[in-house]
Amino acid sequence: MRLALGINALAAALVAIPVLGFIFAPAMQKAKNKWISLGKVDSFTQGETRLAQYINPFLVPWDGETAHIPCWVRRIEGDEFQVFAINCAHLGCPVKWFAESELFMCPCHGGVYYADGKRASGPPPRGLFEYQYRVVNGDLE
Ligand code: FES
């Protein structure tokens, strides 16, 4: 009986340890707030908006391709930029930039945003979420 209880306890521990690790690992990670380079300033054309990508700083090994996070970068003039999250402010679908109409459009429920990220129409309750940015040594971060 004791041997059976011991084996059961060992088996329960072998199952519980990885499960508890999976549940609590994100809470144990220290925040890694740091500036992330999006590339050289000159790679962004003045007056245009284009897609850029960065690697999620909270990366875990099994993230794979999902660690590559896209964002929209609008170079207004010189070192003046706007960097937008790609996700719609309504329910998070990825918005697409249409240079011809100078609008961001969301394919999910028809949300529309102006070039400066402000809400134009549709269900989004606000404009696009904007990242802080800075320019250091010719790099957009
Ligand atoms: Fe974009 Fe609903 S998720 S309009």
PDB file of N, CA and C in Angstrom, residues 75-126:
ATOM      1  N   ARG A  75       6.606  57.831 -41.570  1.00  0.00           N
ATOM      2  CA  ARG A  75       7.637  58.869 -41.442  1.00  0.00           C
ATOM      3  C   ARG A  75       7.029  60.165 -41.931  1.00  0.00           C
ATOM      4  N   ILE A  76       6.828  61.085 -41.020  1.00  0.00           N
ATOM      5  CA  ILE A  76       6.184  62.343 -41.370  1.00  0.00           C
ATOM      6  C   ILE A  76       7.207  63.245 -42.063  1.00  0.00           C
ATOM      7  N   GLU A  77       8.274  63.569 -41.358  1.00  0.00           N
ATOM      8  CA  GLU A  77       9.327  64.413 -41.922  1.00  0.00           C
ATOM      9  C   GLU A  77      10.549  64.328 -41.020  1.00  0.00           C
ATOM     10  N   GLY A  78      11.717  64.214 -41.604  1.00  0.00           N
ATOM     11  CA  GLY A  78      12.945  64.162 -40.811  1.00  0.00           C
ATOM     12  C   GLY A  78      12.898  63.038 -39.785  1.00  0.00           C
ATOM     13  N   ASP A  79      13.062  63.394 -38.518  1.00  0.00           N
ATOM     14  CA  ASP A  79      13.020  62.395 -37.451  1.00  0.00           C
ATOM     15  C   ASP A  79      11.652  62.320 -36.782  1.00  0.00           C
ATOM     16  N   GLU A  80      10.646  62.860 -37.456  1.00  0.00           N
ATOM     17  CA  GLU A  80       9.297  62.835 -36.893  1.00  0.00           C
ATOM     18  C   GLU A  80       8.535  61.628 -37.458  1.00  0.00           C
ATOM     19  N   PHE A  81       8.162  60.725 -36.566  1.00  0.00           N
ATOM     20  CA  PHE A  81       7.512  59.481 -36.961  1.00  0.00           C
ATOM     21  C   PHE A  81       6.219  59.259 -36.186  1.00  0.00           C
ATOM     22  N   GLN A  82       5.457  58.312 -36.660  1.00  0.00           N
ATOM     23  CA  GLN A  82       4.387  57.697 -35.877  1.00  0.00           C
ATOM     24  C   GLN A  82       4.530  56.194 -36.078  1.00  0.00           C
ATOM     25  N   VAL A  83       4.499  55.455 -34.994  1.00  0.00           N
ATOM     26  CA  VAL A  83       4.600  53.995 -35.065  1.00  0.00           C
ATOM     27  C   VAL A  83       3.325  53.426 -34.452  1.00  0.00           C
ATOM     28  N   PHE A  84       2.581  52.702 -35.283  1.00  0.00           N
ATOM     29  CA  PHE A  84       1.274  52.185 -34.851  1.00  0.00           C
ATOM     30  C   PHE A  84       1.310  50.682 -34.644  1.00  0.00           C
ATOM     31  N   ALA A  85       0.588  50.242 -33.635  1.00  0.00           N
ATOM     32  CA  ALA A  85       0.332  48.808 -33.494  1.00  0.00           C
ATOM     33  C   ALA A  85      -0.515  48.394 -34.687  1.00  0.00           C
ATOM     34  N   ILE A  86      -0.304  47.194 -35.149  1.00  0.00           N
ATOM     35  CA  ILE A  86      -1.027  46.738 -36.338  1.00  0.00           C
ATOM     36  C   ILE A  86      -2.470  46.357 -36.009  1.00  0.00           C
ATOM     37  N   ASN A  87      -2.763  46.216 -34.727  1.00  0.00           N
ATOM     38  CA  ASN A  87      -4.072  45.717 -34.334  1.00  0.00           C
ATOM     39  C   ASN A  87      -5.117  46.810 -34.256  1.00  0.00           C
ATOM     40  N   CYS A  88      -6.269  46.504 -34.779  1.00  0.00           N
ATOM     41  CA  CYS A  88      -7.416  47.401 -34.731  1.00  0.00           C
ATOM     42  C   CYS A  88      -7.814  47.635 -33.273  1.00  0.00           C
ATOM     43  N   ALA A  89      -8.257  48.857 -32.991  1.00  0.00           N
ATOM     44  CA  ALA A  89      -8.653  49.199 -31.619  1.00  0.00           C
ATOM     45  C   ALA A  89     -10.018  48.623 -31.251  1.00  0.00           C
ATOM     46  N   HIS A  90     -10.703  47.992 -32.206  1.00  0.00           N
ATOM     47  CA  HIS A  90     -12.002  47.382 -31.900  1.00  0.00           C
ATOM     48  C   HIS A  90     -11.783  46.009 -31.266  1.00  0.00           C
ATOM     49  N   LEU A  91     -11.456  45.009 -32.075  1.00  0.00           N
ATOM     50  CA  LEU A  91     -11.257  43.665 -31.534  1.00  0.00           C
ATOM     51  C   LEU A  91      -9.907  43.075 -31.907  1.00  0.00           C
ATOM     52  N   GLY A  92      -9.011  43.904 -32.416  1.00  0.00           N
ATOM     53  CA  GLY A  92      -7.632  43.459 -32.587  1.00  0.00           C
ATOM     54  C   GLY A  92      -7.241  42.867 -33.922  1.00  0.00           C
ATOM     55  N   CYS A  93      -8.105  42.876 -34.909  1.00  0.00           N
ATOM     56  CA  CYS A  93      -7.717  42.360 -36.227  1.00  0.00           C
ATOM     57  C   CYS A  93      -6.588  43.223 -36.798  1.00  0.00           C
ATOM     58  N   PRO A  94      -5.746  42.653 -37.645  1.00  0.00           N
ATOM     59  CA  PRO A  94      -4.661  43.453 -38.218  1.00  0.00           C
ATOM     60  C   PRO A  94      -5.194  44.426 -39.276  1.00  0.00           C
ATOM     61  N   VAL A  95      -4.868  45.697 -39.111  1.00  0.00           N
ATOM     62  CA  VAL A  95      -5.308  46.690 -40.084  1.00  0.00           C
ATOM     63  C   VAL A  95      -4.308  46.744 -41.235  1.00  0.00           C
ATOM     64  N   LYS A  96      -4.784  47.177 -42.384  1.00  0.00           N
ATOM     65  CA  LYS A  96      -3.938  47.273 -43.579  1.00  0.00           C
ATOM     66  C   LYS A  96      -3.914  48.720 -44.042  1.00  0.00           C
ATOM     67  N   TRP A  97      -2.738  49.140 -44.512  1.00  0.00           N
ATOM     68  CA  TRP A  97      -2.568  50.499 -44.996  1.00  0.00           C
ATOM     69  C   TRP A  97      -2.833  50.544 -46.493  1.00  0.00           C
ATOM     70  N   PHE A  98      -3.642  51.493 -46.919  1.00  0.00           N
ATOM     71  CA  PHE A  98      -3.909  51.700 -48.343  1.00  0.00           C
ATOM     72  C   PHE A  98      -3.374  53.079 -48.717  1.00  0.00           C
ATOM     73  N   ALA A  99      -2.218  53.091 -49.391  1.00  0.00           N
ATOM     74  CA  ALA A  99      -1.541  54.351 -49.718  1.00  0.00           C
ATOM     75  C   ALA A  99      -2.391  55.212 -50.652  1.00  0.00           C
ATOM     76  N   GLU A 100      -3.154  54.571 -51.554  1.00  0.00           N
ATOM     77  CA  GLU A 100      -3.946  55.319 -52.533  1.00  0.00           C
ATOM     78  C   GLU A 100      -4.981  56.209 -51.838  1.00  0.00           C
ATOM     79  N   SER A 101      -5.642  55.654 -50.849  1.00  0.00           N
ATOM     80  CA  SER A 101      -6.672  56.417 -50.144  1.00  0.00           C
ATOM     81  C   SER A 101      -6.143  57.036 -48.849  1.00  0.00           C
ATOM     82  N   GLU A 102      -4.880  56.697 -48.507  1.00  0.00           N
ATOM     83  CA  GLU A 102      -4.261  57.170 -47.263  1.00  0.00           C
ATOM     84  C   GLU A 102      -5.111  56.836 -46.037  1.00  0.00           C
ATOM     85  N   LEU A 103      -5.551  55.593 -46.009  1.00  0.00           N
ATOM     86  CA  LEU A 103      -6.373  55.122 -44.893  1.00  0.00           C
ATOM     87  C   LEU A 103      -5.892  53.752 -44.424  1.00  0.00           C
ATOM     88  N   PHE A 104      -6.023  53.518 -43.138  1.00  0.00           N
ATOM     89  CA  PHE A 104      -5.871  52.164 -42.603  1.00  0.00           C
ATOM     90  C   PHE A 104      -7.268  51.562 -42.571  1.00  0.00           C
ATOM     91  N   MET A 105      -7.383  50.337 -43.038  1.00  0.00           N
ATOM     92  CA  MET A 105      -8.701  49.688 -43.018  1.00  0.00           C
ATOM     93  C   MET A 105      -8.603  48.336 -42.334  1.00  0.00           C
ATOM     94  N   CYS A 106      -9.629  48.050 -41.581  1.00  0.00           N
ATOM     95  CA  CYS A 106      -9.698  46.785 -40.865  1.00  0.00           C
ATOM     96  C   CYS A 106     -10.631  45.839 -41.626  1.00  0.00           C
ATOM     97  N   PRO A 107     -10.155  44.636 -41.952  1.00  0.00           N
ATOM     98  CA  PRO A 107     -10.977  43.711 -42.734  1.00  0.00           C
ATOM     99  C   PRO A 107     -12.109  43.060 -41.936  1.00  0.00           C
ATOM    100  N   CYS A 108     -12.066  43.141 -40.633  1.00  0.00           N
ATOM    101  CA  CYS A 108     -13.040  42.378 -39.836  1.00  0.00           C
ATOM    102  C   CYS A 108     -14.429  43.009 -39.794  1.00  0.00           C
ATOM    103  N   HIS A 109     -14.500  44.270 -39.372  1.00  0.00           N
ATOM    104  CA  HIS A 109     -15.825  44.895 -39.243  1.00  0.00           C
ATOM    105  C   HIS A 109     -15.867  46.257 -39.904  1.00  0.00           C
ATOM    106  N   GLY A 110     -14.898  46.542 -40.763  1.00  0.00           N
ATOM    107  CA  GLY A 110     -14.932  47.785 -41.526  1.00  0.00           C
ATOM    108  C   GLY A 110     -14.430  49.024 -40.804  1.00  0.00           C
ATOM    109  N   GLY A 111     -13.646  48.859 -39.785  1.00  0.00           N
ATOM    110  CA  GLY A 111     -13.064  50.019 -39.104  1.00  0.00           C
ATOM    111  C   GLY A 111     -12.092  50.738 -40.030  1.00  0.00           C
ATOM    112  N   VAL A 112     -12.114  52.060 -39.990  1.00  0.00           N
ATOM    113  CA  VAL A 112     -11.240  52.855 -40.863  1.00  0.00           C
ATOM    114  C   VAL A 112     -10.533  53.911 -40.011  1.00  0.00           C
ATOM    115  N   TYR A 113      -9.258  54.121 -40.326  1.00  0.00           N
ATOM    116  CA  TYR A 113      -8.439  55.109 -39.600  1.00  0.00           C
ATOM    117  C   TYR A 113      -7.752  56.010 -40.623  1.00  0.00           C
ATOM    118  N   TYR A 114      -7.554  57.260 -40.226  1.00  0.00           N
ATOM    119  CA  TYR A 114      -6.796  58.189 -41.061  1.00  0.00           C
ATOM    120  C   TYR A 114      -5.306  57.864 -40.983  1.00  0.00           C
ATOM    121  N   ALA A 115      -4.530  58.516 -41.836  1.00  0.00           N
ATOM    122  CA  ALA A 115      -3.083  58.273 -41.892  1.00  0.00           C
ATOM    123  C   ALA A 115      -2.399  58.550 -40.556  1.00  0.00           C
ATOM    124  N   ASP A 116      -2.931  59.493 -39.768  1.00  0.00           N
ATOM    125  CA  ASP A 116      -2.314  59.803 -38.478  1.00  0.00           C
ATOM    126  C   ASP A 116      -2.823  58.895 -37.359  1.00  0.00           C
ATOM    127  N   GLY A 117      -3.571  57.860 -37.720  1.00  0.00           N
ATOM    128  CA  GLY A 117      -4.034  56.870 -36.755  1.00  0.00           C
ATOM    129  C   GLY A 117      -5.356  57.199 -36.091  1.00  0.00           C
ATOM    130  N   LYS A 118      -5.887  58.388 -36.358  1.00  0.00           N
ATOM    131  CA  LYS A 118      -7.162  58.746 -35.729  1.00  0.00           C
ATOM    132  C   LYS A 118      -8.295  57.934 -36.356  1.00  0.00           C
ATOM    133  N   ARG A 119      -9.308  57.674 -35.560  1.00  0.00           N
ATOM    134  CA  ARG A 119     -10.463  56.917 -36.040  1.00  0.00           C
ATOM    135  C   ARG A 119     -11.214  57.727 -37.087  1.00  0.00           C
ATOM    136  N   ALA A 120     -11.542  57.067 -38.209  1.00  0.00           N
ATOM    137  CA  ALA A 120     -12.317  57.731 -39.252  1.00  0.00           C
ATOM    138  C   ALA A 120     -13.770  57.265 -39.217  1.00  0.00           C
ATOM    139  N   SER A 121     -13.983  55.940 -39.153  1.00  0.00           N
ATOM    140  CA  SER A 121     -15.355  55.431 -39.117  1.00  0.00           C
ATOM    141  C   SER A 121     -15.363  53.972 -38.677  1.00  0.00           C
ATOM    142  N   GLY A 122     -16.550  53.471 -38.472  1.00  0.00           N
ATOM    143  CA  GLY A 122     -16.706  52.065 -38.088  1.00  0.00           C
ATOM    144  C   GLY A 122     -16.721  51.880 -36.585  1.00  0.00           C
ATOM    145  N   PRO A 123     -16.694  50.620 -36.160  1.00  0.00           N
ATOM    146  CA  PRO A 123     -16.864  50.316 -34.735  1.00  0.00           C
ATOM    147  C   PRO A 123     -15.697  50.644 -33.810  1.00  0.00           C
ATOM    148  N   PRO A 124     -14.462  50.863 -34.280  1.00  0.00           N
ATOM    149  CA  PRO A 124     -13.393  51.128 -33.296  1.00  0.00           C
ATOM    150  C   PRO A 124     -13.728  52.337 -32.415  1.00  0.00           C
ATOM    151  N   PRO A 125     -13.551  52.213 -31.113  1.00  0.00           N
ATOM    152  CA  PRO A 125     -13.900  53.307 -30.204  1.00  0.00           C
ATOM    153  C   PRO A 125     -12.849  54.407 -30.142  1.00  0.00           C
ATOM    154  N   ARG A 126     -11.707  54.190 -30.765  1.00  0.00           N
ATOM    155  CA  ARG A 126     -10.612  55.155 -30.675  1.00  0.00           C
ATOM    156  C   ARG A 126      -9.669  54.960 -31.872  1.00  0.00           C
TER     157      ARG A 126
END
